[in-house]
Amino acid sequence: MSIHLILGGARSGKSSRAEAEVQQLSPGRSKHYVATAMAFDSEMEKRIERHQQSRDTEWIEHECPRNLVETIAQFGSQDVVLVDCLTLWLNNIIYFQGESLDATEIEVEVNKLVEALQTSSARIVLVSNEVGMGVVPLGEVSRVFVDHAGWMNQAVARVANKVTLVSAGLPLILKGG
């Protein structure tokens, strides 16, 4: 099991750090990019296109807005996997619950993710936003998201071999080395 969680705020450099990590791990292995973003508007469509165009052709891309557990299960020991990003995946889980927002269902999904990470033989690099350093957001759904993002990051960090916090493009190793 090889899991590296890379945390950071918006535009902190966490995705670039994760891509560089995968480059180091990938010689002789397949390089997979698991993208969890969904284009809810034209700005997000353009953002996704820029990300896709910036990656070289060695990446095998997987669009995975919700079925992350099933996607991770398909990888093996010859694969290096970048998941970008866990907080967008969590957003999608919450979004598709709609008015029937259920904290227990969110917890079940996160627990399934942690179990899939623990049983995978792939080398996995995960990107996630550190959302707990700001003000308490207004609105129930926003608070639910921030709470569950924090709990998700803690659960993944517990099983990760390495955890890195990125701020202003600079990495701070929190766990492992």
PDB file of N, CA and C in Angstrom, residues 35-38 40 64-68 83-98 101-111 113 127-129 131 141-154 156:
ATOM      1  N   ALA A  35      -9.822  12.254 -12.621  1.00  0.00           N
ATOM      2  CA  ALA A  35     -10.364  13.604 -12.466  1.00  0.00           C
ATOM      3  C   ALA A  35     -11.787  13.524 -11.932  1.00  0.00           C
ATOM      4  N   THR A  36     -12.047  14.257 -10.864  1.00  0.00           N
ATOM      5  CA  THR A  36     -13.361  14.195 -10.228  1.00  0.00           C
ATOM      6  C   THR A  36     -14.235  15.409 -10.511  1.00  0.00           C
ATOM      7  N   ALA A  37     -13.707  16.388 -11.223  1.00  0.00           N
ATOM      8  CA  ALA A  37     -14.451  17.630 -11.470  1.00  0.00           C
ATOM      9  C   ALA A  37     -15.623  17.406 -12.413  1.00  0.00           C
ATOM     10  N   MET A  38     -16.673  18.156 -12.173  1.00  0.00           N
ATOM     11  CA  MET A  38     -17.819  18.204 -13.080  1.00  0.00           C
ATOM     12  C   MET A  38     -17.981  19.642 -13.537  1.00  0.00           C
ATOM     13  N   PHE A  40     -20.146  22.373 -14.121  1.00  0.00           N
ATOM     14  CA  PHE A  40     -21.484  22.890 -13.848  1.00  0.00           C
ATOM     15  C   PHE A  40     -21.754  24.186 -14.611  1.00  0.00           C
ATOM     16  N   CYS A  64     -14.185  10.763 -13.330  1.00  0.00           N
ATOM     17  CA  CYS A  64     -14.798  10.026 -12.236  1.00  0.00           C
ATOM     18  C   CYS A  64     -15.426  10.971 -11.214  1.00  0.00           C
ATOM     19  N   PRO A  65     -16.552  11.575 -11.547  1.00  0.00           N
ATOM     20  CA  PRO A  65     -17.144  12.519 -10.602  1.00  0.00           C
ATOM     21  C   PRO A  65     -17.715  11.868  -9.338  1.00  0.00           C
ATOM     22  N   ARG A  66     -18.121  10.583  -9.412  1.00  0.00           N
ATOM     23  CA  ARG A  66     -18.757   9.976  -8.233  1.00  0.00           C
ATOM     24  C   ARG A  66     -18.273   8.566  -7.921  1.00  0.00           C
ATOM     25  N   ASN A  67     -17.950   7.757  -8.901  1.00  0.00           N
ATOM     26  CA  ASN A  67     -17.646   6.339  -8.671  1.00  0.00           C
ATOM     27  C   ASN A  67     -16.162   6.112  -8.395  1.00  0.00           C
ATOM     28  N   LEU A  68     -15.634   6.851  -7.447  1.00  0.00           N
ATOM     29  CA  LEU A  68     -14.211   6.802  -7.147  1.00  0.00           C
ATOM     30  C   LEU A  68     -13.790   5.451  -6.575  1.00  0.00           C
ATOM     31  N   VAL A  83      -5.383  11.101  -8.015  1.00  0.00           N
ATOM     32  CA  VAL A  83      -6.793  11.468  -7.864  1.00  0.00           C
ATOM     33  C   VAL A  83      -6.828  12.958  -7.554  1.00  0.00           C
ATOM     34  N   ASP A  84      -7.443  13.730  -8.453  1.00  0.00           N
ATOM     35  CA  ASP A  84      -7.515  15.179  -8.286  1.00  0.00           C
ATOM     36  C   ASP A  84      -8.950  15.617  -8.544  1.00  0.00           C
ATOM     37  N   CYS A  85      -9.731  15.886  -7.549  1.00  0.00           N
ATOM     38  CA  CYS A  85      -9.360  15.948  -6.153  1.00  0.00           C
ATOM     39  C   CYS A  85     -10.489  15.382  -5.294  1.00  0.00           C
ATOM     40  N   LEU A  86     -10.134  15.028  -4.075  1.00  0.00           N
ATOM     41  CA  LEU A  86     -11.105  14.420  -3.161  1.00  0.00           C
ATOM     42  C   LEU A  86     -12.225  15.373  -2.774  1.00  0.00           C
ATOM     43  N   THR A  87     -11.928  16.649  -2.608  1.00  0.00           N
ATOM     44  CA  THR A  87     -12.987  17.575  -2.200  1.00  0.00           C
ATOM     45  C   THR A  87     -14.004  17.811  -3.313  1.00  0.00           C
ATOM     46  N   LEU A  88     -13.581  17.758  -4.575  1.00  0.00           N
ATOM     47  CA  LEU A  88     -14.559  17.843  -5.657  1.00  0.00           C
ATOM     48  C   LEU A  88     -15.431  16.591  -5.681  1.00  0.00           C
ATOM     49  N   TRP A  89     -14.813  15.431  -5.444  1.00  0.00           N
ATOM     50  CA  TRP A  89     -15.587  14.183  -5.358  1.00  0.00           C
ATOM     51  C   TRP A  89     -16.615  14.277  -4.236  1.00  0.00           C
ATOM     52  N   LEU A  90     -16.191  14.757  -3.060  1.00  0.00           N
ATOM     53  CA  LEU A  90     -17.111  14.907  -1.931  1.00  0.00           C
ATOM     54  C   LEU A  90     -18.223  15.891  -2.274  1.00  0.00           C
ATOM     55  N   ASN A  91     -17.887  16.984  -2.930  1.00  0.00           N
ATOM     56  CA  ASN A  91     -18.890  17.945  -3.379  1.00  0.00           C
ATOM     57  C   ASN A  91     -19.937  17.260  -4.251  1.00  0.00           C
ATOM     58  N   ASN A  92     -19.483  16.407  -5.163  1.00  0.00           N
ATOM     59  CA  ASN A  92     -20.416  15.717  -6.054  1.00  0.00           C
ATOM     60  C   ASN A  92     -21.312  14.760  -5.279  1.00  0.00           C
ATOM     61  N   ILE A  93     -20.762  14.070  -4.294  1.00  0.00           N
ATOM     62  CA  ILE A  93     -21.566  13.166  -3.460  1.00  0.00           C
ATOM     63  C   ILE A  93     -22.675  13.966  -2.775  1.00  0.00           C
ATOM     64  N   ILE A  94     -22.312  15.102  -2.198  1.00  0.00           N
ATOM     65  CA  ILE A  94     -23.284  15.944  -1.496  1.00  0.00           C
ATOM     66  C   ILE A  94     -24.283  16.548  -2.482  1.00  0.00           C
ATOM     67  N   TYR A  95     -23.794  17.035  -3.617  1.00  0.00           N
ATOM     68  CA  TYR A  95     -24.652  17.671  -4.615  1.00  0.00           C
ATOM     69  C   TYR A  95     -25.748  16.717  -5.093  1.00  0.00           C
ATOM     70  N   PHE A  96     -25.378  15.469  -5.384  1.00  0.00           N
ATOM     71  CA  PHE A  96     -26.352  14.539  -5.922  1.00  0.00           C
ATOM     72  C   PHE A  96     -27.314  13.998  -4.869  1.00  0.00           C
ATOM     73  N   GLN A  97     -27.053  14.273  -3.595  1.00  0.00           N
ATOM     74  CA  GLN A  97     -28.044  13.940  -2.570  1.00  0.00           C
ATOM     75  C   GLN A  97     -29.194  14.941  -2.595  1.00  0.00           C
ATOM     76  N   GLY A  98     -28.894  16.142  -3.045  1.00  0.00           N
ATOM     77  CA  GLY A  98     -29.936  17.160  -3.166  1.00  0.00           C
ATOM     78  C   GLY A  98     -30.602  17.460  -1.850  1.00  0.00           C
ATOM     79  N   LEU A 101     -30.251  15.411   1.786  1.00  0.00           N
ATOM     80  CA  LEU A 101     -28.914  15.424   2.362  1.00  0.00           C
ATOM     81  C   LEU A 101     -28.860  14.539   3.605  1.00  0.00           C
ATOM     82  N   ASP A 102     -27.972  13.539   3.587  1.00  0.00           N
ATOM     83  CA  ASP A 102     -27.887  12.552   4.660  1.00  0.00           C
ATOM     84  C   ASP A 102     -26.423  12.381   5.072  1.00  0.00           C
ATOM     85  N   ALA A 103     -26.087  12.841   6.280  1.00  0.00           N
ATOM     86  CA  ALA A 103     -24.712  12.763   6.773  1.00  0.00           C
ATOM     87  C   ALA A 103     -24.226  11.321   6.856  1.00  0.00           C
ATOM     88  N   THR A 104     -25.105  10.405   7.207  1.00  0.00           N
ATOM     89  CA  THR A 104     -24.710   9.000   7.311  1.00  0.00           C
ATOM     90  C   THR A 104     -24.280   8.457   5.953  1.00  0.00           C
ATOM     91  N   GLU A 105     -25.003   8.821   4.903  1.00  0.00           N
ATOM     92  CA  GLU A 105     -24.650   8.366   3.557  1.00  0.00           C
ATOM     93  C   GLU A 105     -23.293   8.919   3.125  1.00  0.00           C
ATOM     94  N   ILE A 106     -23.008  10.159   3.490  1.00  0.00           N
ATOM     95  CA  ILE A 106     -21.702  10.754   3.178  1.00  0.00           C
ATOM     96  C   ILE A 106     -20.607   9.967   3.889  1.00  0.00           C
ATOM     97  N   GLU A 107     -20.804   9.673   5.167  1.00  0.00           N
ATOM     98  CA  GLU A 107     -19.831   8.902   5.943  1.00  0.00           C
ATOM     99  C   GLU A 107     -19.603   7.521   5.344  1.00  0.00           C
ATOM    100  N   VAL A 108     -20.657   6.884   4.878  1.00  0.00           N
ATOM    101  CA  VAL A 108     -20.536   5.560   4.252  1.00  0.00           C
ATOM    102  C   VAL A 108     -19.656   5.653   3.016  1.00  0.00           C
ATOM    103  N   GLU A 109     -19.877   6.666   2.184  1.00  0.00           N
ATOM    104  CA  GLU A 109     -19.074   6.837   0.965  1.00  0.00           C
ATOM    105  C   GLU A 109     -17.599   7.061   1.300  1.00  0.00           C
ATOM    106  N   VAL A 110     -17.328   7.880   2.301  1.00  0.00           N
ATOM    107  CA  VAL A 110     -15.941   8.141   2.700  1.00  0.00           C
ATOM    108  C   VAL A 110     -15.310   6.864   3.262  1.00  0.00           C
ATOM    109  N   ASN A 111     -16.046   6.122   4.062  1.00  0.00           N
ATOM    110  CA  ASN A 111     -15.517   4.862   4.606  1.00  0.00           C
ATOM    111  C   ASN A 111     -15.203   3.862   3.499  1.00  0.00           C
ATOM    112  N   LEU A 113     -14.311   4.674   0.491  1.00  0.00           N
ATOM    113  CA  LEU A 113     -13.099   5.203  -0.139  1.00  0.00           C
ATOM    114  C   LEU A 113     -11.864   4.780   0.651  1.00  0.00           C
ATOM    115  N   VAL A 127      -5.114  14.354  -4.047  1.00  0.00           N
ATOM    116  CA  VAL A 127      -5.127  15.795  -3.818  1.00  0.00           C
ATOM    117  C   VAL A 127      -6.436  16.130  -3.108  1.00  0.00           C
ATOM    118  N   SER A 128      -6.337  16.988  -2.091  1.00  0.00           N
ATOM    119  CA  SER A 128      -7.536  17.422  -1.392  1.00  0.00           C
ATOM    120  C   SER A 128      -7.337  18.838  -0.876  1.00  0.00           C
ATOM    121  N   ASN A 129      -8.419  19.582  -0.807  1.00  0.00           N
ATOM    122  CA  ASN A 129      -8.351  20.941  -0.283  1.00  0.00           C
ATOM    123  C   ASN A 129      -8.385  20.929   1.233  1.00  0.00           C
ATOM    124  N   VAL A 131      -9.814  22.825   3.885  1.00  0.00           N
ATOM    125  CA  VAL A 131     -10.874  23.834   3.936  1.00  0.00           C
ATOM    126  C   VAL A 131     -11.144  24.327   5.351  1.00  0.00           C
ATOM    127  N   VAL A 141     -25.647  23.582   3.819  1.00  0.00           N
ATOM    128  CA  VAL A 141     -24.921  22.706   2.899  1.00  0.00           C
ATOM    129  C   VAL A 141     -23.432  23.025   2.913  1.00  0.00           C
ATOM    130  N   SER A 142     -23.086  24.296   2.984  1.00  0.00           N
ATOM    131  CA  SER A 142     -21.672  24.685   3.036  1.00  0.00           C
ATOM    132  C   SER A 142     -21.012  24.172   4.305  1.00  0.00           C
ATOM    133  N   ARG A 143     -21.707  24.276   5.435  1.00  0.00           N
ATOM    134  CA  ARG A 143     -21.143  23.770   6.693  1.00  0.00           C
ATOM    135  C   ARG A 143     -21.017  22.253   6.664  1.00  0.00           C
ATOM    136  N   VAL A 144     -22.002  21.568   6.093  1.00  0.00           N
ATOM    137  CA  VAL A 144     -21.929  20.109   5.954  1.00  0.00           C
ATOM    138  C   VAL A 144     -20.713  19.733   5.119  1.00  0.00           C
ATOM    139  N   PHE A 145     -20.512  20.446   4.010  1.00  0.00           N
ATOM    140  CA  PHE A 145     -19.361  20.170   3.151  1.00  0.00           C
ATOM    141  C   PHE A 145     -18.048  20.353   3.906  1.00  0.00           C
ATOM    142  N   VAL A 146     -17.874  21.487   4.574  1.00  0.00           N
ATOM    143  CA  VAL A 146     -16.624  21.766   5.288  1.00  0.00           C
ATOM    144  C   VAL A 146     -16.391  20.725   6.378  1.00  0.00           C
ATOM    145  N   ASP A 147     -17.428  20.392   7.129  1.00  0.00           N
ATOM    146  CA  ASP A 147     -17.288  19.375   8.183  1.00  0.00           C
ATOM    147  C   ASP A 147     -16.835  18.042   7.595  1.00  0.00           C
ATOM    148  N   HIS A 148     -17.518  17.599   6.567  1.00  0.00           N
ATOM    149  CA  HIS A 148     -17.214  16.284   5.995  1.00  0.00           C
ATOM    150  C   HIS A 148     -15.881  16.282   5.245  1.00  0.00           C
ATOM    151  N   ALA A 149     -15.498  17.407   4.664  1.00  0.00           N
ATOM    152  CA  ALA A 149     -14.182  17.486   4.020  1.00  0.00           C
ATOM    153  C   ALA A 149     -13.090  17.326   5.078  1.00  0.00           C
ATOM    154  N   GLY A 150     -13.242  17.974   6.192  1.00  0.00           N
ATOM    155  CA  GLY A 150     -12.268  17.838   7.280  1.00  0.00           C
ATOM    156  C   GLY A 150     -12.191  16.412   7.794  1.00  0.00           C
ATOM    157  N   TRP A 151     -13.339  15.799   8.019  1.00  0.00           N
ATOM    158  CA  TRP A 151     -13.360  14.410   8.508  1.00  0.00           C
ATOM    159  C   TRP A 151     -12.798  13.452   7.462  1.00  0.00           C
ATOM    160  N   MET A 152     -13.103  13.702   6.179  1.00  0.00           N
ATOM    161  CA  MET A 152     -12.570  12.864   5.106  1.00  0.00           C
ATOM    162  C   MET A 152     -11.046  12.965   5.068  1.00  0.00           C
ATOM    163  N   ASN A 153     -10.524  14.186   5.118  1.00  0.00           N
ATOM    164  CA  ASN A 153      -9.074  14.367   5.092  1.00  0.00           C
ATOM    165  C   ASN A 153      -8.415  13.656   6.278  1.00  0.00           C
ATOM    166  N   GLN A 154      -9.029  13.731   7.443  1.00  0.00           N
ATOM    167  CA  GLN A 154      -8.476  13.039   8.610  1.00  0.00           C
ATOM    168  C   GLN A 154      -8.474  11.529   8.411  1.00  0.00           C
ATOM    169  N   VAL A 156      -8.449   9.803   5.560  1.00  0.00           N
ATOM    170  CA  VAL A 156      -7.467   9.425   4.544  1.00  0.00           C
ATOM    171  C   VAL A 156      -6.056   9.589   5.106  1.00  0.00           C
TER     172      VAL A 156
END
